[in-house]
């Protein structure tokens, strides 16, 4: 019996590809159960690899948690950068408030991604841990600084932008979108206010 696999060779995934798989599984697990409740065994099973391999890739569960939070913050920043670049190509003279509105609208679309935004809230809730707190400080500094530098927004405008974003993050986590038709508070939380 021939085992010719030339038409469909089995491709091994690289360590970098496996890291992406693990981070995606970790985001889902940690967004539900947090740093201490999340299971590397469940993450490994979801990613289709062994739990020892997860630890070989990341070292510790906390390191995986931190990498997951950093990845989500990177998704947010990347979405903002892409939208602002697109917006400024069409509106090169846009004011800081118009630029904030553009990136705020793209953040509104991220509200549909409950899992990722819930992980951000889990990170804030886990900030008693020194490493988690340091990472949240670093990521918030990166996001805040980028918004101010990229848009030219002043401090008050930037504060309002982030306050509105936090309301939307909370609204995403508690699925406020499900009650928007009947609940004024849900509409208020989901409406960007700049």
JSON list of C-alpha atoms in Angstrom, two decimals:
[
{"chain": "A", "resi": 1, "resn": "UNK", "atom": "CA", "xyz": [0.00, 0.00, 0.00]},
{"chain": "A", "resi": 2, "resn": "UNK", "atom": "CA", "xyz": [1.43, 3.32, -1.06]},
{"chain": "A", "resi": 3, "resn": "UNK", "atom": "CA", "xyz": [1.43, 6.33, 1.23]},
{"chain": "A", "resi": 4, "resn": "UNK", "atom": "CA", "xyz": [2.24, 8.93, -1.39]},
{"chain": "A", "resi": 5, "resn": "UNK", "atom": "CA", "xyz": [1.51, 12.32, 0.14]},
{"chain": "A", "resi": 6, "resn": "UNK", "atom": "CA", "xyz": [2.87, 14.44, -2.68]},
{"chain": "A", "resi": 7, "resn": "UNK", "atom": "CA", "xyz": [-0.62, 15.74, -3.54]},
{"chain": "A", "resi": 8, "resn": "UNK", "atom": "CA", "xyz": [-1.43, 16.61, 0.08]},
{"chain": "A", "resi": 9, "resn": "UNK", "atom": "CA", "xyz": [1.74, 16.90, 2.11]},
{"chain": "A", "resi": 10, "resn": "UNK", "atom": "CA", "xyz": [1.22, 17.26, 5.83]},
{"chain": "A", "resi": 11, "resn": "UNK", "atom": "CA", "xyz": [2.47, 20.67, 6.77]},
{"chain": "A", "resi": 12, "resn": "UNK", "atom": "CA", "xyz": [3.85, 21.22, 10.22]},
{"chain": "A", "resi": 13, "resn": "UNK", "atom": "CA", "xyz": [2.98, 24.51, 11.85]},
{"chain": "A", "resi": 14, "resn": "UNK", "atom": "CA", "xyz": [5.86, 26.68, 12.95]},
{"chain": "A", "resi": 15, "resn": "UNK", "atom": "CA", "xyz": [6.33, 27.75, 16.56]},
{"chain": "A", "resi": 16, "resn": "UNK", "atom": "CA", "xyz": [5.19, 31.26, 15.59]},
{"chain": "A", "resi": 17, "resn": "UNK", "atom": "CA", "xyz": [1.99, 29.87, 14.07]},
{"chain": "A", "resi": 18, "resn": "UNK", "atom": "CA", "xyz": [1.42, 27.78, 17.20]},
{"chain": "A", "resi": 19, "resn": "UNK", "atom": "CA", "xyz": [1.96, 30.87, 19.36]},
{"chain": "A", "resi": 20, "resn": "UNK", "atom": "CA", "xyz": [-0.81, 32.64, 17.45]},
{"chain": "A", "resi": 21, "resn": "UNK", "atom": "CA", "xyz": [-3.12, 29.65, 17.94]},
{"chain": "A", "resi": 22, "resn": "UNK", "atom": "CA", "xyz": [-2.34, 29.55, 21.65]},
{"chain": "A", "resi": 23, "resn": "UNK", "atom": "CA", "xyz": [-2.87, 33.30, 22.11]},
{"chain": "A", "resi": 24, "resn": "UNK", "atom": "CA", "xyz": [-6.27, 33.08, 20.37]},
{"chain": "A", "resi": 25, "resn": "UNK", "atom": "CA", "xyz": [-7.28, 30.20, 22.64]},
{"chain": "A", "resi": 26, "resn": "UNK", "atom": "CA", "xyz": [-5.89, 32.05, 25.68]},
{"chain": "A", "resi": 27, "resn": "UNK", "atom": "CA", "xyz": [-7.85, 35.21, 24.88]},
{"chain": "A", "resi": 28, "resn": "UNK", "atom": "CA", "xyz": [-11.06, 33.16, 24.87]},
{"chain": "A", "resi": 29, "resn": "UNK", "atom": "CA", "xyz": [-10.18, 31.32, 28.10]},
{"chain": "A", "resi": 30, "resn": "UNK", "atom": "CA", "xyz": [-8.82, 34.27, 30.08]},
{"chain": "A", "resi": 31, "resn": "UNK", "atom": "CA", "xyz": [-11.62, 36.60, 29.01]},
{"chain": "A", "resi": 32, "resn": "UNK", "atom": "CA", "xyz": [-14.09, 34.25, 30.70]},
{"chain": "A", "resi": 33, "resn": "UNK", "atom": "CA", "xyz": [-12.10, 33.10, 33.72]},
{"chain": "A", "resi": 34, "resn": "UNK", "atom": "CA", "xyz": [-9.30, 35.60, 34.26]},
{"chain": "A", "resi": 35, "resn": "UNK", "atom": "CA", "xyz": [-5.67, 35.02, 35.14]},
{"chain": "A", "resi": 36, "resn": "UNK", "atom": "CA", "xyz": [-6.22, 32.68, 38.05]},
{"chain": "A", "resi": 37, "resn": "UNK", "atom": "CA", "xyz": [-9.28, 30.81, 36.76]},
{"chain": "A", "resi": 38, "resn": "UNK", "atom": "CA", "xyz": [-8.02, 30.23, 33.23]},
{"chain": "A", "resi": 39, "resn": "UNK", "atom": "CA", "xyz": [-6.62, 26.79, 32.48]},
{"chain": "A", "resi": 40, "resn": "UNK", "atom": "CA", "xyz": [-3.56, 26.12, 30.34]},
{"chain": "A", "resi": 41, "resn": "UNK", "atom": "CA", "xyz": [-4.94, 22.60, 29.81]},
{"chain": "A", "resi": 42, "resn": "UNK", "atom": "CA", "xyz": [-8.09, 24.06, 28.24]},
{"chain": "A", "resi": 43, "resn": "UNK", "atom": "CA", "xyz": [-6.04, 26.53, 26.21]},
{"chain": "A", "resi": 44, "resn": "UNK", "atom": "CA", "xyz": [-3.82, 23.71, 24.93]},
{"chain": "A", "resi": 45, "resn": "UNK", "atom": "CA", "xyz": [-6.82, 21.55, 24.00]},
{"chain": "A", "resi": 46, "resn": "UNK", "atom": "CA", "xyz": [-8.46, 24.46, 22.16]},
{"chain": "A", "resi": 47, "resn": "UNK", "atom": "CA", "xyz": [-5.21, 25.19, 20.30]},
{"chain": "A", "resi": 48, "resn": "UNK", "atom": "CA", "xyz": [-4.78, 21.49, 19.45]},
{"chain": "A", "resi": 49, "resn": "UNK", "atom": "CA", "xyz": [-1.46, 21.05, 21.21]},
{"chain": "A", "resi": 50, "resn": "UNK", "atom": "CA", "xyz": [-0.21, 19.64, 24.50]},
{"chain": "A", "resi": 51, "resn": "UNK", "atom": "CA", "xyz": [-0.18, 21.63, 27.73]},
{"chain": "A", "resi": 52, "resn": "UNK", "atom": "CA", "xyz": [3.60, 21.16, 28.14]},
{"chain": "A", "resi": 53, "resn": "UNK", "atom": "CA", "xyz": [4.07, 22.67, 24.67]},
{"chain": "A", "resi": 54, "resn": "UNK", "atom": "CA", "xyz": [2.03, 25.72, 25.72]},
{"chain": "A", "resi": 55, "resn": "UNK", "atom": "CA", "xyz": [4.40, 26.20, 28.64]},
{"chain": "A", "resi": 56, "resn": "UNK", "atom": "CA", "xyz": [7.41, 25.61, 26.40]},
{"chain": "A", "resi": 57, "resn": "UNK", "atom": "CA", "xyz": [6.17, 28.42, 24.13]},
{"chain": "A", "resi": 58, "resn": "UNK", "atom": "CA", "xyz": [5.34, 30.92, 26.90]},
{"chain": "A", "resi": 59, "resn": "UNK", "atom": "CA", "xyz": [7.10, 29.75, 30.07]},
{"chain": "A", "resi": 60, "resn": "UNK", "atom": "CA", "xyz": [4.28, 30.34, 32.54]},
{"chain": "A", "resi": 61, "resn": "UNK", "atom": "CA", "xyz": [0.53, 30.82, 32.56]},
{"chain": "A", "resi": 62, "resn": "UNK", "atom": "CA", "xyz": [1.04, 34.42, 33.66]},
{"chain": "A", "resi": 63, "resn": "UNK", "atom": "CA", "xyz": [3.42, 35.08, 30.75]},
{"chain": "A", "resi": 64, "resn": "UNK", "atom": "CA", "xyz": [0.75, 33.72, 28.39]},
{"chain": "A", "resi": 65, "resn": "UNK", "atom": "CA", "xyz": [-1.86, 35.94, 30.05]},
{"chain": "A", "resi": 66, "resn": "UNK", "atom": "CA", "xyz": [0.36, 39.01, 29.64]},
{"chain": "A", "resi": 67, "resn": "UNK", "atom": "CA", "xyz": [1.05, 38.13, 26.01]},
{"chain": "A", "resi": 68, "resn": "UNK", "atom": "CA", "xyz": [-2.69, 37.78, 25.41]},
{"chain": "A", "resi": 69, "resn": "UNK", "atom": "CA", "xyz": [-3.49, 41.17, 26.94]},
{"chain": "A", "resi": 70, "resn": "UNK", "atom": "CA", "xyz": [-0.68, 42.78, 24.96]},
{"chain": "A", "resi": 71, "resn": "UNK", "atom": "CA", "xyz": [-1.99, 41.15, 21.78]},
{"chain": "A", "resi": 72, "resn": "UNK", "atom": "CA", "xyz": [-5.50, 42.57, 22.33]},
{"chain": "A", "resi": 73, "resn": "UNK", "atom": "CA", "xyz": [-4.10, 46.05, 22.96]},
{"chain": "A", "resi": 74, "resn": "UNK", "atom": "CA", "xyz": [-2.14, 45.65, 19.73]},
{"chain": "A", "resi": 75, "resn": "UNK", "atom": "CA", "xyz": [-5.35, 44.80, 17.87]},
{"chain": "A", "resi": 76, "resn": "UNK", "atom": "CA", "xyz": [-6.95, 47.99, 19.19]},
{"chain": "A", "resi": 77, "resn": "UNK", "atom": "CA", "xyz": [-3.97, 50.17, 18.29]},
{"chain": "A", "resi": 78, "resn": "UNK", "atom": "CA", "xyz": [-3.65, 48.60, 14.85]},
{"chain": "A", "resi": 79, "resn": "UNK", "atom": "CA", "xyz": [-7.35, 49.23, 14.14]},
{"chain": "A", "resi": 80, "resn": "UNK", "atom": "CA", "xyz": [-6.98, 52.87, 15.22]},
{"chain": "A", "resi": 81, "resn": "UNK", "atom": "CA", "xyz": [-3.84, 53.37, 13.12]},
{"chain": "A", "resi": 82, "resn": "UNK", "atom": "CA", "xyz": [-5.39, 51.89, 10.01]},
{"chain": "A", "resi": 83, "resn": "UNK", "atom": "CA", "xyz": [-8.60, 53.89, 10.39]},
{"chain": "A", "resi": 84, "resn": "UNK", "atom": "CA", "xyz": [-6.82, 57.17, 11.06]},
{"chain": "A", "resi": 85, "resn": "UNK", "atom": "CA", "xyz": [-4.55, 56.65, 8.06]},
{"chain": "A", "resi": 86, "resn": "UNK", "atom": "CA", "xyz": [-7.56, 55.91, 5.85]},
{"chain": "A", "resi": 87, "resn": "UNK", "atom": "CA", "xyz": [-9.53, 58.83, 7.28]},
{"chain": "A", "resi": 88, "resn": "UNK", "atom": "CA", "xyz": [-6.68, 61.33, 6.82]},
{"chain": "A", "resi": 89, "resn": "UNK", "atom": "CA", "xyz": [-6.16, 60.27, 3.20]},
{"chain": "A", "resi": 90, "resn": "UNK", "atom": "CA", "xyz": [-9.77, 61.32, 2.58]},
{"chain": "A", "resi": 91, "resn": "UNK", "atom": "CA", "xyz": [-9.78, 64.26, 5.03]},
{"chain": "A", "resi": 92, "resn": "UNK", "atom": "CA", "xyz": [-6.25, 65.68, 5.28]},
{"chain": "A", "resi": 93, "resn": "UNK", "atom": "CA", "xyz": [-7.44, 68.85, 7.05]},
{"chain": "A", "resi": 94, "resn": "UNK", "atom": "CA", "xyz": [-9.53, 67.03, 9.68]},
{"chain": "A", "resi": 95, "resn": "UNK", "atom": "CA", "xyz": [-9.55, 68.55, 13.14]},
{"chain": "A", "resi": 96, "resn": "UNK", "atom": "CA", "xyz": [-8.44, 66.57, 16.20]},
{"chain": "A", "resi": 97, "resn": "UNK", "atom": "CA", "xyz": [-12.08, 66.04, 17.21]},
{"chain": "A", "resi": 98, "resn": "UNK", "atom": "CA", "xyz": [-12.93, 64.69, 13.74]},
{"chain": "A", "resi": 99, "resn": "UNK", "atom": "CA", "xyz": [-9.95, 62.35, 13.93]},
{"chain": "A", "resi": 100, "resn": "UNK", "atom": "CA", "xyz": [-11.03, 61.14, 17.37]},
{"chain": "A", "resi": 101, "resn": "UNK", "atom": "CA", "xyz": [-14.52, 60.54, 16.05]},
{"chain": "A", "resi": 102, "resn": "UNK", "atom": "CA", "xyz": [-13.12, 58.42, 13.21]},
{"chain": "A", "resi": 103, "resn": "UNK", "atom": "CA", "xyz": [-11.06, 56.19, 15.48]},
{"chain": "A", "resi": 104, "resn": "UNK", "atom": "CA", "xyz": [-13.90, 56.15, 18.01]},
{"chain": "A", "resi": 105, "resn": "UNK", "atom": "CA", "xyz": [-16.19, 54.77, 15.34]},
{"chain": "A", "resi": 106, "resn": "UNK", "atom": "CA", "xyz": [-13.76, 51.96, 14.61]},
{"chain": "A", "resi": 107, "resn": "UNK", "atom": "CA", "xyz": [-13.63, 51.20, 18.33]},
{"chain": "A", "resi": 108, "resn": "UNK", "atom": "CA", "xyz": [-17.43, 51.03, 18.27]},
{"chain": "A", "resi": 109, "resn": "UNK", "atom": "CA", "xyz": [-17.08, 48.20, 15.76]},
{"chain": "A", "resi": 110, "resn": "UNK", "atom": "CA", "xyz": [-14.74, 46.39, 18.17]},
{"chain": "A", "resi": 111, "resn": "UNK", "atom": "CA", "xyz": [-17.61, 46.34, 20.67]},
{"chain": "A", "resi": 112, "resn": "UNK", "atom": "CA", "xyz": [-18.86, 43.39, 18.63]},
{"chain": "A", "resi": 113, "resn": "UNK", "atom": "CA", "xyz": [-15.72, 41.53, 19.77]},
{"chain": "A", "resi": 114, "resn": "UNK", "atom": "CA", "xyz": [-16.87, 40.87, 23.30]},
{"chain": "A", "resi": 115, "resn": "UNK", "atom": "CA", "xyz": [-14.12, 38.35, 24.00]},
{"chain": "A", "resi": 116, "resn": "UNK", "atom": "CA", "xyz": [-11.19, 40.67, 23.35]},
{"chain": "A", "resi": 117, "resn": "UNK", "atom": "CA", "xyz": [-12.63, 43.63, 25.22]},
{"chain": "A", "resi": 118, "resn": "UNK", "atom": "CA", "xyz": [-13.63, 41.45, 28.16]},
{"chain": "A", "resi": 119, "resn": "UNK", "atom": "CA", "xyz": [-9.98, 40.40, 28.43]},
{"chain": "A", "resi": 120, "resn": "UNK", "atom": "CA", "xyz": [-9.03, 44.08, 28.82]},
{"chain": "A", "resi": 121, "resn": "UNK", "atom": "CA", "xyz": [-11.45, 44.31, 31.74]},
{"chain": "A", "resi": 122, "resn": "UNK", "atom": "CA", "xyz": [-10.04, 41.09, 33.20]},
{"chain": "A", "resi": 123, "resn": "UNK", "atom": "CA", "xyz": [-6.57, 42.65, 33.08]},
{"chain": "A", "resi": 124, "resn": "UNK", "atom": "CA", "xyz": [-7.81, 45.66, 35.03]},
{"chain": "A", "resi": 125, "resn": "UNK", "atom": "CA", "xyz": [-9.43, 43.33, 37.57]},
{"chain": "A", "resi": 126, "resn": "UNK", "atom": "CA", "xyz": [-6.16, 41.36, 37.90]},
{"chain": "A", "resi": 127, "resn": "UNK", "atom": "CA", "xyz": [-4.04, 44.47, 38.40]},
{"chain": "A", "resi": 128, "resn": "UNK", "atom": "CA", "xyz": [-3.30, 43.61, 42.03]},
{"chain": "A", "resi": 129, "resn": "UNK", "atom": "CA", "xyz": [-0.58, 41.46, 40.46]},
{"chain": "A", "resi": 130, "resn": "UNK", "atom": "CA", "xyz": [2.48, 43.66, 39.96]},
{"chain": "A", "resi": 131, "resn": "UNK", "atom": "CA", "xyz": [3.27, 42.30, 36.49]},
{"chain": "A", "resi": 132, "resn": "UNK", "atom": "CA", "xyz": [-0.30, 42.68, 35.24]},
{"chain": "A", "resi": 133, "resn": "UNK", "atom": "CA", "xyz": [-0.48, 46.21, 36.65]},
{"chain": "A", "resi": 134, "resn": "UNK", "atom": "CA", "xyz": [2.81, 47.14, 35.00]},
{"chain": "A", "resi": 135, "resn": "UNK", "atom": "CA", "xyz": [1.57, 45.80, 31.66]},
{"chain": "A", "resi": 136, "resn": "UNK", "atom": "CA", "xyz": [-1.75, 47.66, 31.90]},
{"chain": "A", "resi": 137, "resn": "UNK", "atom": "CA", "xyz": [0.11, 50.87, 32.71]},
{"chain": "A", "resi": 138, "resn": "UNK", "atom": "CA", "xyz": [2.43, 50.35, 29.74]},
{"chain": "A", "resi": 139, "resn": "UNK", "atom": "CA", "xyz": [-0.39, 49.52, 27.32]},
{"chain": "A", "resi": 140, "resn": "UNK", "atom": "CA", "xyz": [-2.58, 52.41, 28.45]},
{"chain": "A", "resi": 141, "resn": "UNK", "atom": "CA", "xyz": [0.39, 54.76, 28.13]},
{"chain": "A", "resi": 142, "resn": "UNK", "atom": "CA", "xyz": [1.01, 53.46, 24.58]},
{"chain": "A", "resi": 143, "resn": "UNK", "atom": "CA", "xyz": [-2.62, 53.90, 23.57]},
{"chain": "A", "resi": 144, "resn": "UNK", "atom": "CA", "xyz": [-3.04, 57.29, 25.27]},
{"chain": "A", "resi": 145, "resn": "UNK", "atom": "CA", "xyz": [0.21, 58.68, 23.89]},
{"chain": "A", "resi": 146, "resn": "UNK", "atom": "CA", "xyz": [-0.56, 57.46, 20.39]},
{"chain": "A", "resi": 147, "resn": "UNK", "atom": "CA", "xyz": [-4.02, 59.05, 20.41]},
{"chain": "A", "resi": 148, "resn": "UNK", "atom": "CA", "xyz": [-2.65, 62.42, 21.54]},
{"chain": "A", "resi": 149, "resn": "UNK", "atom": "CA", "xyz": [0.35, 62.36, 19.20]},
{"chain": "A", "resi": 150, "resn": "UNK", "atom": "CA", "xyz": [-1.50, 61.05, 16.14]},
{"chain": "A", "resi": 151, "resn": "UNK", "atom": "CA", "xyz": [-4.58, 63.29, 16.39]},
{"chain": "A", "resi": 152, "resn": "UNK", "atom": "CA", "xyz": [-3.21, 66.39, 18.11]},
{"chain": "A", "resi": 153, "resn": "UNK", "atom": "CA", "xyz": [-6.02, 66.13, 20.65]},
{"chain": "A", "resi": 154, "resn": "UNK", "atom": "CA", "xyz": [-5.58, 68.03, 23.90]},
{"chain": "A", "resi": 155, "resn": "UNK", "atom": "CA", "xyz": [-5.77, 66.39, 27.32]},
{"chain": "A", "resi": 156, "resn": "UNK", "atom": "CA", "xyz": [-9.48, 67.03, 27.88]},
{"chain": "A", "resi": 157, "resn": "UNK", "atom": "CA", "xyz": [-10.43, 65.63, 24.46]},
{"chain": "A", "resi": 158, "resn": "UNK", "atom": "CA", "xyz": [-8.25, 62.58, 25.01]},
{"chain": "A", "resi": 159, "resn": "UNK", "atom": "CA", "xyz": [-9.77, 61.98, 28.45]},
{"chain": "A", "resi": 160, "resn": "UNK", "atom": "CA", "xyz": [-13.29, 62.11, 26.99]},
{"chain": "A", "resi": 161, "resn": "UNK", "atom": "CA", "xyz": [-12.25, 59.74, 24.21]},
{"chain": "A", "resi": 162, "resn": "UNK", "atom": "CA", "xyz": [-10.96, 57.16, 26.69]},
{"chain": "A", "resi": 163, "resn": "UNK", "atom": "CA", "xyz": [-13.90, 57.64, 29.06]},
{"chain": "A", "resi": 164, "resn": "UNK", "atom": "CA", "xyz": [-16.28, 56.95, 26.19]},
{"chain": "A", "resi": 165, "resn": "UNK", "atom": "CA", "xyz": [-14.18, 53.95, 25.18]},
{"chain": "A", "resi": 166, "resn": "UNK", "atom": "CA", "xyz": [-14.34, 52.56, 28.70]},
{"chain": "A", "resi": 167, "resn": "UNK", "atom": "CA", "xyz": [-18.13, 52.85, 28.70]},
{"chain": "A", "resi": 168, "resn": "UNK", "atom": "CA", "xyz": [-18.22, 50.98, 25.39]},
{"chain": "A", "resi": 169, "resn": "UNK", "atom": "CA", "xyz": [-15.85, 48.32, 26.75]},
{"chain": "A", "resi": 170, "resn": "UNK", "atom": "CA", "xyz": [-18.11, 47.75, 29.74]},
{"chain": "A", "resi": 171, "resn": "UNK", "atom": "CA", "xyz": [-21.16, 47.72, 27.47]},
{"chain": "A", "resi": 172, "resn": "UNK", "atom": "CA", "xyz": [-19.52, 45.09, 25.27]},
{"chain": "A", "resi": 173, "resn": "UNK", "atom": "CA", "xyz": [-18.67, 42.90, 28.23]},
{"chain": "A", "resi": 174, "resn": "UNK", "atom": "CA", "xyz": [-22.19, 42.92, 29.63]},
{"chain": "A", "resi": 175, "resn": "UNK", "atom": "CA", "xyz": [-23.77, 42.63, 26.17]},
{"chain": "A", "resi": 176, "resn": "UNK", "atom": "CA", "xyz": [-25.64, 45.90, 26.48]},
{"chain": "A", "resi": 177, "resn": "UNK", "atom": "CA", "xyz": [-26.26, 45.74, 22.75]},
{"chain": "A", "resi": 178, "resn": "UNK", "atom": "CA", "xyz": [-28.90, 43.08, 23.45]},
{"chain": "A", "resi": 179, "resn": "UNK", "atom": "CA", "xyz": [-31.08, 45.59, 25.35]},
{"chain": "A", "resi": 180, "resn": "UNK", "atom": "CA", "xyz": [-30.43, 48.76, 23.33]},
{"chain": "A", "resi": 181, "resn": "UNK", "atom": "CA", "xyz": [-33.98, 48.89, 21.94]},
{"chain": "A", "resi": 182, "resn": "UNK", "atom": "CA", "xyz": [-35.52, 49.04, 25.43]},
{"chain": "A", "resi": 183, "resn": "UNK", "atom": "CA", "xyz": [-32.85, 50.47, 27.74]},
{"chain": "A", "resi": 184, "resn": "UNK", "atom": "CA", "xyz": [-31.69, 54.12, 27.65]},
{"chain": "A", "resi": 185, "resn": "UNK", "atom": "CA", "xyz": [-28.57, 53.36, 29.70]},
{"chain": "A", "resi": 186, "resn": "UNK", "atom": "CA", "xyz": [-27.46, 50.78, 27.11]},
{"chain": "A", "resi": 187, "resn": "UNK", "atom": "CA", "xyz": [-27.87, 53.28, 24.28]},
{"chain": "A", "resi": 188, "resn": "UNK", "atom": "CA", "xyz": [-25.89, 55.85, 26.30]},
{"chain": "A", "resi": 189, "resn": "UNK", "atom": "CA", "xyz": [-23.06, 53.42, 27.00]},
{"chain": "A", "resi": 190, "resn": "UNK", "atom": "CA", "xyz": [-22.77, 52.40, 23.37]},
{"chain": "A", "resi": 191, "resn": "UNK", "atom": "CA", "xyz": [-23.01, 55.87, 21.86]},
{"chain": "A", "resi": 192, "resn": "UNK", "atom": "CA", "xyz": [-19.54, 57.41, 21.44]},
{"chain": "A", "resi": 193, "resn": "UNK", "atom": "CA", "xyz": [-19.43, 60.79, 23.18]},
{"chain": "A", "resi": 194, "resn": "UNK", "atom": "CA", "xyz": [-16.71, 63.08, 22.02]}
]
